[in-house]
């Protein structure tokens, strides 16, 4: 066991590594360095502190330097920046930020958990007052102060990712009018575009203005007070407050200067035990590249869960235990104005980018619990799976309630290499207020299983604008009248059996209903009567999510 372990960065990865180390090695000397004023604080809670949901700043401090000392006998040195690593002599160079004093410390094992820095693009006006990033408690304190002092009524958020949208919600609930500028044609990049569509609608309904497909071009001081945000399309957006949340860059300076291997995605390269290219140095968290569990690709996934688990793996590895990090699958959740959005595994954009073709996708919209129990609301789900063996590749879901529970089950299934047939068979909690005897997870497995068993053939939504197929909507006439797929005819399911003679046998028939269930019954009927038929997965509800992209050619562009 290494006698002296030094840890750079004392928040998610570093703190969990330090505490785990102590539990394994009572005799080790453990010192944690952090350049900030705190260790072990809740970065994930910062948007909610800005939004005044968390009112007391002290609640963000999960553990203090004193607690580390008294409970774990771990020495924490805050406001101490590690400026260099001398690998040859196994020493680090440390700068005490309050005095400027520089000194060196010896290590037997060194752990790097320096995190990532918010990106601040070199654009005109970037240093004007009122432009903030959010990474630390002082950052959030600064934003709160600015809101109070400047009486902020208009905010522009640059970047529509998880943190950007959490900030949008928190500022809006403080009565601030919020505009989000996003370079992509969708918010929440981990989602596929059609799954982002309902999120965008929900944001708009909640009063958030979205500027999609528009890049930030710069800032100017407004003559009437406040700032003007300039975008590439020429838009001029007035703002009293700007939050930059366009992503983070792995903090690799000292690792790179020390000659540690850096991967092609710009993170520190580590093995499955979180060991860097130097056997005496480990690295964890946002600063490292990890393999994607589903695709095998190296990537940077800045999430708290992986950082914490990697910290534990590094501690075990330092203590000579057999511990391995399995890889990341990007399981994430976000709450937005009463909507929950969650995802795990690969999305379709990634599969296409990697040239992976042997997959299938299904959409479903089950209630989070049985319809007869008060408060039922739909969960919109997309499941991606391998065509050869049914292995689950990824899932995305959104709705009001019960969303993250379903994604968590699927996340675990993915990590165990499970297939859609396992989802069919999963025995999950059920009582009327919690789910259904066929839980949404079971339903997803059953629908996908039906596809793999050949009981259902699916039509591609993206092919809709150019199909020669006859589109048949089997809902009731009043449902059809309220809205239907362009070009579809209405043949309600109760009449279908007696009107089969009206359907062509020399032309494919694409069926749809509200969510895909009645059209599945219709499909089974038509197939057994010898028709060439396919189901449009998820029905008219999925069509509404696809519609903006189907009729302006964007679907083709996004593929
Ligand atoms: C606003 C916000 C909300 C988030 N919400 C979520 C969420 O809901 N769910 C989720 O999974 N993830 C969330 N994250 C991401 C999550 O917080 C990070 O993935 C996680 O904290 C990474 O842990 P880490 O140990 O790698 O880095 P950090 O937790 O960032 O810690 C790195 C520490 O190292 C210190 N440091 C860096 N360089 C040096 C140096 N040279 N010397 C000394 N100290 C140094 C830094 O000051 C910092 O304190 C959020 C992040 C932010 C900013």
mmCIF file of C-alpha atoms and ligand atoms in Angstrom, residues 7-15 33-36 38-39 41-48 80-83 113-118 134-136 162-163 166-167 248 251 254 284-287 301-308 310 331-333, ligand 1:
data_model
loop_
_atom_site.group_PDB
_atom_site.id
_atom_site.type_symbol
_atom_site.label_atom_id
_atom_site.label_comp_id
_atom_site.label_asym_id
_atom_site.label_seq_id
_atom_site.Cartn_x
_atom_site.Cartn_y
_atom_site.Cartn_z
ATOM 1 C CA UNK A 7 -5.183 14.118 -4.231
ATOM 2 C CA UNK A 8 -5.631 17.110 -6.532
ATOM 3 C CA UNK A 9 -9.240 18.335 -6.415
ATOM 4 C CA UNK A 10 -11.485 17.674 -3.437
ATOM 5 C CA UNK A 11 -15.000 17.621 -4.827
ATOM 6 C CA UNK A 12 -16.876 14.706 -6.458
ATOM 7 C CA UNK A 13 -14.096 12.343 -7.584
ATOM 8 C CA UNK A 14 -11.343 13.536 -5.231
ATOM 9 C CA UNK A 15 -13.436 13.523 -2.059
ATOM 10 C CA UNK A 33 -5.495 19.958 -2.334
ATOM 11 C CA UNK A 34 -8.152 22.219 -3.818
ATOM 12 C CA UNK A 35 -7.580 25.651 -5.285
ATOM 13 C CA UNK A 36 -11.100 26.693 -4.376
ATOM 14 C CA UNK A 38 -14.397 24.535 -0.408
ATOM 15 C CA UNK A 39 -14.167 20.791 -0.836
ATOM 16 C CA UNK A 41 -19.614 20.834 -2.317
ATOM 17 C CA UNK A 42 -22.724 20.103 -4.345
ATOM 18 C CA UNK A 43 -22.044 21.488 -7.843
ATOM 19 C CA UNK A 44 -25.270 19.812 -8.985
ATOM 20 C CA UNK A 45 -27.217 21.937 -6.506
ATOM 21 C CA UNK A 46 -25.837 25.264 -7.762
ATOM 22 C CA UNK A 47 -28.658 26.055 -10.246
ATOM 23 C CA UNK A 48 -31.165 25.535 -7.434
ATOM 24 C CA UNK A 80 -3.837 25.532 -2.529
ATOM 25 C CA UNK A 81 -3.291 25.095 -6.254
ATOM 26 C CA UNK A 82 -1.190 22.222 -7.556
ATOM 27 C CA UNK A 83 0.839 23.838 -10.315
ATOM 28 C CA UNK A 113 -9.522 14.864 -9.936
ATOM 29 C CA UNK A 114 -9.287 18.457 -11.193
ATOM 30 C CA UNK A 115 -12.646 18.434 -13.003
ATOM 31 C CA UNK A 116 -13.414 20.583 -16.035
ATOM 32 C CA UNK A 117 -13.691 24.285 -16.742
ATOM 33 C CA UNK A 118 -16.688 25.995 -18.327
ATOM 34 C CA UNK A 134 -21.572 28.384 -13.154
ATOM 35 C CA UNK A 135 -19.138 25.894 -11.644
ATOM 36 C CA UNK A 136 -18.431 26.904 -8.079
ATOM 37 C CA UNK A 162 -28.606 20.052 -19.020
ATOM 38 C CA UNK A 163 -27.052 22.867 -16.982
ATOM 39 C CA UNK A 166 -31.732 23.887 -15.348
ATOM 40 C CA UNK A 167 -30.613 27.503 -15.158
ATOM 41 C CA UNK A 248 -16.827 22.236 -20.241
ATOM 42 C CA UNK A 251 -8.773 20.443 -16.827
ATOM 43 C CA UNK A 254 -0.740 19.814 -15.062
ATOM 44 C CA UNK A 284 -10.808 10.367 -12.238
ATOM 45 C CA UNK A 285 -13.871 12.481 -12.992
ATOM 46 C CA UNK A 286 -14.537 15.134 -15.619
ATOM 47 C CA UNK A 287 -10.837 15.342 -16.517
ATOM 48 C CA UNK A 301 -18.872 12.432 -19.872
ATOM 49 C CA UNK A 302 -18.970 15.109 -17.173
ATOM 50 C CA UNK A 303 -21.399 13.563 -14.701
ATOM 51 C CA UNK A 304 -21.255 13.210 -10.935
ATOM 52 C CA UNK A 305 -22.078 9.486 -10.783
ATOM 53 C CA UNK A 306 -19.127 8.307 -12.871
ATOM 54 C CA UNK A 307 -16.774 10.725 -11.023
ATOM 55 C CA UNK A 308 -17.776 9.275 -7.642
ATOM 56 C CA UNK A 310 -14.164 6.295 -10.448
ATOM 57 C CA UNK A 331 -27.344 8.023 -17.710
ATOM 58 C CA UNK A 332 -28.734 11.474 -16.961
ATOM 59 C CA UNK A 333 -31.910 13.180 -15.798
HETATM 60 C C1 LIG B 1 -24.012 23.623 -12.289
HETATM 61 C C2 LIG B 1 -23.717 22.173 -12.407
HETATM 62 C C3 LIG B 1 -24.749 21.253 -12.281
HETATM 63 C C4 LIG B 1 -24.479 19.895 -12.408
HETATM 64 N N1 LIG B 1 -25.513 19.017 -12.280
HETATM 65 C C5 LIG B 1 -25.263 17.693 -12.376
HETATM 66 C C6 LIG B 1 -26.301 16.754 -12.200
HETATM 67 O O1 LIG B 1 -27.448 17.124 -11.921
HETATM 68 N N2 LIG B 1 -25.998 15.431 -12.335
HETATM 69 C C7 LIG B 1 -24.732 15.004 -12.611
HETATM 70 O O2 LIG B 1 -24.503 13.793 -12.716
HETATM 71 N N3 LIG B 1 -23.725 15.880 -12.779
HETATM 72 C C8 LIG B 1 -23.960 17.201 -12.665
HETATM 73 N N4 LIG B 1 -22.923 18.089 -12.801
HETATM 74 C C9 LIG B 1 -21.585 17.584 -13.131
HETATM 75 C C10 LIG B 1 -20.827 17.128 -11.885
HETATM 76 O O3 LIG B 1 -20.863 18.130 -10.923
HETATM 77 C C11 LIG B 1 -19.383 16.817 -12.292
HETATM 78 O O4 LIG B 1 -19.406 15.811 -13.260
HETATM 79 C C12 LIG B 1 -18.548 16.342 -11.113
HETATM 80 O O5 LIG B 1 -18.519 17.307 -10.109
HETATM 81 C C13 LIG B 1 -17.110 16.051 -11.582
HETATM 82 O O6 LIG B 1 -16.324 15.701 -10.491
HETATM 83 P P1 LIG B 1 -14.740 15.967 -10.516
HETATM 84 O O7 LIG B 1 -14.218 15.478 -9.225
HETATM 85 O O8 LIG B 1 -14.171 15.444 -11.764
HETATM 86 O O9 LIG B 1 -14.599 17.541 -10.614
HETATM 87 P P2 LIG B 1 -15.166 18.687 -9.669
HETATM 88 O O10 LIG B 1 -16.274 18.170 -8.839
HETATM 89 O O11 LIG B 1 -15.426 19.858 -10.525
HETATM 90 O O12 LIG B 1 -13.942 19.006 -8.715
HETATM 91 C C14 LIG B 1 -12.730 19.457 -9.224
HETATM 92 C C15 LIG B 1 -12.027 20.292 -8.163
HETATM 93 O O13 LIG B 1 -10.647 20.325 -8.479
HETATM 94 C C16 LIG B 1 -10.146 21.613 -8.178
HETATM 95 N N5 LIG B 1 -8.911 21.799 -8.958
HETATM 96 C C17 LIG B 1 -8.762 21.797 -10.308
HETATM 97 N N6 LIG B 1 -7.475 21.949 -10.641
HETATM 98 C C18 LIG B 1 -6.783 22.044 -9.489
HETATM 99 C C19 LIG B 1 -5.412 22.222 -9.178
HETATM 100 N N7 LIG B 1 -4.490 22.302 -10.131
HETATM 101 N N8 LIG B 1 -5.055 22.290 -7.888
HETATM 102 C C20 LIG B 1 -5.974 22.194 -6.893
HETATM 103 N N9 LIG B 1 -7.289 22.037 -7.134
HETATM 104 C C21 LIG B 1 -7.691 21.945 -8.414
HETATM 105 C C22 LIG B 1 -11.276 22.535 -8.588
HETATM 106 O O14 LIG B 1 -11.174 23.765 -7.918
HETATM 107 C C23 LIG B 1 -12.500 21.738 -8.147
HETATM 108 O O15 LIG B 1 -12.890 22.111 -6.833
HETATM 109 C C24 LIG B 1 -23.161 19.453 -12.661
HETATM 110 C C25 LIG B 1 -22.122 20.383 -12.778
HETATM 111 C C26 LIG B 1 -22.391 21.727 -12.639
HETATM 112 C C27 LIG B 1 -21.278 22.711 -12.751
#
